Amino acid sequence: MSTKPSPSPPSQDQRQFSLGWKTAATFVALLAIILAFYTPLRSTLSKQISKFSSQAALNTTRAMTTTNGTVHGPAPPVRVTKRPWDLRGHADHGWLYTYHTFSFASYHDPRYQEYGPLRVINEDRVEKGTGFGTHSHAEFLIWSYIVNGELEHKDSVGNLENLRRGEVQFTSAGTGIRHSEYNRNKKEDCHFLQIWAKPNVKGLSPTYKTRKFTDEMKTDKLVRIMESVDRHSGKDAESEPIPMHSDVSMSASILSPGKSVTHELVAEGPRKVYVHVVMTGKKQPKSGGARVKIQGVELGEGDGGFVNGASGPGKLEVESVGDKAAEFLLFDMGKGE
């Protein structure tokens, strides 16, 4: 015959816990009654709670700021938006075969008017023995990046020059200039990039500058071609970039398959970056060809990439992932006017 064990008497700890819980419950009930009938006390407690919450929020904000008061919340992600080669504006005039990254001439797209100070990137092919007749410009920075062939430049301030591969001819139109661009070669078309940017200073006198950047200089390196006068060394050496009055830095590279280069953003704060891959033919190859990758996005021949969310100090890596060397231009810009 079994007997059930008698229940043990509550321990001292259990009695203290029970007493403590009952005391707390009684206190809460009394506080609720007081708050319900005593308005001044309720108001005071409400203000104290509000003050505590505000101070906590302020402390959090202070923890996210530097000494100059700049808020350092999570940085926005760097995003690359592809500009496909065949969705650019396009015209075939016979003597001129061209693609427009931004609205130009008869091509107009309100989504692609400009990007920062950058206003024009035209990838032009001028037929042998033809060219652009004399025409006027004012208040634009204009430069030609020669890919292949020859291009004669002649202007109203006495410059006359025949440009070849690797040469970059720059004109600050300023208060006004007239010029022509002509392919005098009878055997070969000229392939070049015509680029315009907005100046940050108006009323400048027209200026002219030519530099040559060889394939050897650009092979597997990122070479500065154009630079804002605010960042330029002031030296007039052949290895120096061409200075201009705009918050634009332009670099160029001829990147072998499997190689990569790193671009360090040229200024602190938000930057607009654009990458353009130079074409080797009139159309992008259906397979293979030159290709680069930036932030996980691949760009083929003629493609461009709008890089948003970049902020200096910082870096961007460009990798060559095609089956031939990729020649590309990289623009690092401020927000523009």
GROMACS .gro file of C-alpha atoms in nm, residues 4-178:
model
  175
    4LYS     CA    1   0.117   1.002  -0.159
    5PRO     CA    2   0.389   1.238  -0.043
    6SER     CA    3   0.264   1.536   0.150
    7PRO     CA    4   0.305   1.870  -0.037
    8SER     CA    5   0.609   2.064   0.084
    9PRO     CA    6   0.543   2.394   0.255
   10PRO     CA    7   0.631   2.699   0.039
   11SER     CA    8   0.993   2.802   0.068
   12GLN     CA    9   1.104   3.144   0.195
   13ASP     CA   10   1.195   3.251  -0.161
   14GLN     CA   11   0.851   3.155  -0.292
   15ARG     CA   12   0.680   3.349  -0.008
   16GLN     CA   13   0.893   3.657  -0.079
   17PHE     CA   14   0.818   3.638  -0.453
   18SER     CA   15   0.443   3.607  -0.389
   19LEU     CA   16   0.451   3.899  -0.148
   20GLY     CA   17   0.657   4.110  -0.391
   21TRP     CA   18   0.420   4.038  -0.680
   22LYS     CA   19   0.112   4.130  -0.470
   23THR     CA   20   0.278   4.451  -0.354
   24ALA     CA   21   0.363   4.548  -0.716
   25ALA     CA   22   0.010   4.473  -0.834
   26THR     CA   23  -0.135   4.685  -0.551
   27PHE     CA   24   0.097   4.974  -0.640
   28VAL     CA   25   0.001   4.964  -1.008
   29ALA     CA   26  -0.369   4.965  -0.920
   30LEU     CA   27  -0.326   5.263  -0.686
   31LEU     CA   28  -0.125   5.452  -0.950
   32ALA     CA   29  -0.395   5.391  -1.210
   33ILE     CA   30  -0.661   5.534  -0.973
   34ILE     CA   31  -0.447   5.839  -0.894
   35LEU     CA   32  -0.380   5.909  -1.262
   36ALA     CA   33  -0.743   5.872  -1.348
   37PHE     CA   34  -0.852   6.139  -1.096
   38TYR     CA   35  -0.547   6.361  -1.062
   39THR     CA   36  -0.499   6.546  -1.391
   40PRO     CA   37  -0.188   6.756  -1.296
   41LEU     CA   38   0.009   6.441  -1.211
   42ARG     CA   39  -0.099   6.272  -1.534
   43SER     CA   40   0.014   6.577  -1.733
   44THR     CA   41   0.352   6.589  -1.557
   45LEU     CA   42   0.423   6.220  -1.623
   46SER     CA   43   0.321   6.259  -1.988
   47LYS     CA   44   0.565   6.551  -2.031
   48GLN     CA   45   0.846   6.356  -1.866
   49ILE     CA   46   0.789   6.057  -2.097
   50SER     CA   47   0.783   6.287  -2.401
   51LYS     CA   48   1.103   6.460  -2.288
   52PHE     CA   49   1.276   6.125  -2.239
   53SER     CA   50   1.176   6.010  -2.590
   54SER     CA   51   1.301   6.334  -2.749
   55GLN     CA   52   1.634   6.311  -2.567
   56ALA     CA   53   1.677   5.950  -2.676
   57ALA     CA   54   1.615   6.050  -3.038
   58LEU     CA   55   1.861   6.338  -3.009
   59ASN     CA   56   2.127   6.110  -2.864
   60THR     CA   57   2.075   5.867  -3.154
   61THR     CA   58   2.115   6.148  -3.407
   62ARG     CA   59   2.430   6.272  -3.234
   63ALA     CA   60   2.573   5.923  -3.251
   64MET     CA   61   2.520   5.934  -3.630
   65THR     CA   62   2.687   6.271  -3.689
   66THR     CA   63   3.037   6.403  -3.722
   67THR     CA   64   3.169   6.723  -3.564
   68ASN     CA   65   3.054   6.927  -3.862
   69GLY     CA   66   2.695   6.810  -3.820
   70THR     CA   67   2.678   6.586  -4.128
   71VAL     CA   68   2.441   6.292  -4.076
   72HIS     CA   69   2.607   5.957  -4.145
   73GLY     CA   70   2.316   5.725  -4.184
   74PRO     CA   71   2.343   5.414  -4.404
   75ALA     CA   72   2.505   5.509  -4.736
   76PRO     CA   73   2.276   5.471  -5.038
   77PRO     CA   74   2.375   5.179  -5.262
   78VAL     CA   75   2.578   5.251  -5.576
   79ARG     CA   76   2.360   5.163  -5.874
   80VAL     CA   77   2.452   5.133  -6.243
   81THR     CA   78   2.180   5.197  -6.500
   82LYS     CA   79   2.274   5.064  -6.843
   83ARG     CA   80   2.229   5.281  -7.153
   84PRO     CA   81   2.216   5.017  -7.433
   85TRP     CA   82   2.406   5.104  -7.749
   86ASP     CA   83   2.108   5.056  -7.983
   87LEU     CA   84   1.867   5.265  -7.775
   88ARG     CA   85   2.075   5.578  -7.824
   89GLY     CA   86   1.968   5.833  -8.083
   90HIS     CA   87   2.092   5.727  -8.426
   91ALA     CA   88   2.125   5.885  -8.769
   92ASP     CA   89   2.282   5.774  -9.097
   93HIS     CA   90   2.332   6.075  -9.325
   94GLY     CA   91   2.556   5.890  -9.565
   95TRP     CA   92   2.859   6.110  -9.496
   96LEU     CA   93   2.794   6.087  -9.120
   97TYR     CA   94   2.700   5.774  -8.925
   98THR     CA   95   2.629   5.871  -8.565
   99TYR     CA   96   2.491   5.768  -8.226
  100HIS     CA   97   2.375   6.019  -7.964
  101THR     CA   98   2.386   5.935  -7.591
  102PHE     CA   99   2.188   6.254  -7.514
  103SER     CA  100   1.927   6.454  -7.706
  104PHE     CA  101   2.094   6.612  -8.007
  105ALA     CA  102   1.989   6.752  -8.346
  106SER     CA  103   1.670   6.569  -8.452
  107TYR     CA  104   1.692   6.316  -8.167
  108HIS     CA  105   1.504   6.421  -7.855
  109ASP     CA  106   1.432   6.218  -7.544
  110PRO     CA  107   1.338   6.407  -7.224
  111ARG     CA  108   1.493   6.125  -7.017
  112TYR     CA  109   1.834   6.187  -7.173
  113GLN     CA  110   1.900   6.558  -7.185
  114GLU     CA  111   2.223   6.573  -6.984
  115TYR     CA  112   2.398   6.418  -6.688
  116GLY     CA  113   2.559   6.661  -6.448
  117PRO     CA  114   2.758   6.906  -6.662
  118LEU     CA  115   2.783   6.646  -6.942
  119ARG     CA  116   2.563   6.746  -7.235
  120VAL     CA  117   2.680   6.554  -7.546
  121ILE     CA  118   2.847   6.223  -7.625
  122ASN     CA  119   2.819   6.159  -7.998
  123GLU     CA  120   2.995   5.855  -8.142
  124ASP     CA  121   3.058   5.975  -8.497
  125ARG     CA  122   3.194   5.817  -8.814
  126VAL     CA  123   3.275   6.072  -9.083
  127GLU     CA  124   3.309   5.933  -9.435
  128LYS     CA  125   3.637   5.987  -9.616
  129GLY     CA  126   3.654   6.316  -9.804
  130THR     CA  127   3.362   6.473  -9.612
  131GLY     CA  128   3.299   6.656  -9.287
  132PHE     CA  129   3.127   6.923  -9.082
  133GLY     CA  130   3.126   7.262  -9.251
  134THR     CA  131   3.201   7.584  -9.067
  135HIS     CA  132   2.956   7.643  -8.780
  136SER     CA  133   2.938   7.845  -8.458
  137HIS     CA  134   2.952   7.760  -8.088
  138ALA     CA  135   2.936   7.964  -7.767
  139GLU     CA  136   2.944   7.888  -7.393
  140PHE     CA  137   3.029   7.519  -7.435
  141LEU     CA  138   3.336   7.308  -7.369
  142ILE     CA  139   3.386   7.080  -7.671
  143TRP     CA  140   3.642   6.809  -7.727
  144SER     CA  141   3.708   6.535  -7.983
  145TYR     CA  142   3.854   6.198  -7.884
  146ILE     CA  143   3.998   6.040  -8.201
  147VAL     CA  144   3.953   5.661  -8.221
  148ASN     CA  145   4.059   5.592  -8.580
  149GLY     CA  146   4.134   5.784  -8.898
  150GLU     CA  147   4.210   6.154  -8.938
  151LEU     CA  148   4.013   6.469  -8.867
  152GLU     CA  149   4.112   6.821  -8.965
  153HIS     CA  150   4.015   7.097  -8.724
  154LYS     CA  151   4.010   7.458  -8.840
  155ASP     CA  152   3.872   7.754  -8.644
  156SER     CA  153   3.816   8.129  -8.653
  157VAL     CA  154   4.105   8.210  -8.417
  158GLY     CA  155   4.369   8.068  -8.654
  159ASN     CA  156   4.407   7.704  -8.545
  160LEU     CA  157   4.452   7.441  -8.816
  161GLU     CA  158   4.543   7.086  -8.722
  162ASN     CA  159   4.507   6.730  -8.851
  163LEU     CA  160   4.417   6.494  -8.565
  164ARG     CA  161   4.490   6.120  -8.548
  165ARG     CA  162   4.430   5.827  -8.313
  166GLY     CA  163   4.505   5.904  -7.950
  167GLU     CA  164   4.481   6.279  -7.991
  168VAL     CA  165   4.226   6.486  -7.803
  169GLN     CA  166   4.141   6.834  -7.931
  170PHE     CA  167   3.969   7.070  -7.689
  171THR     CA  168   3.793   7.399  -7.756
  172SER     CA  169   3.643   7.626  -7.493
  173ALA     CA  170   3.398   7.817  -7.712
  174GLY     CA  171   3.351   8.090  -7.451
  175THR     CA  172   3.206   8.410  -7.597
  176GLY     CA  173   3.197   8.254  -7.945
  177ILE     CA  174   3.399   8.066  -8.205
  178ARG     CA  175   3.351   7.925  -8.555
   0.00000   0.00000   0.00000
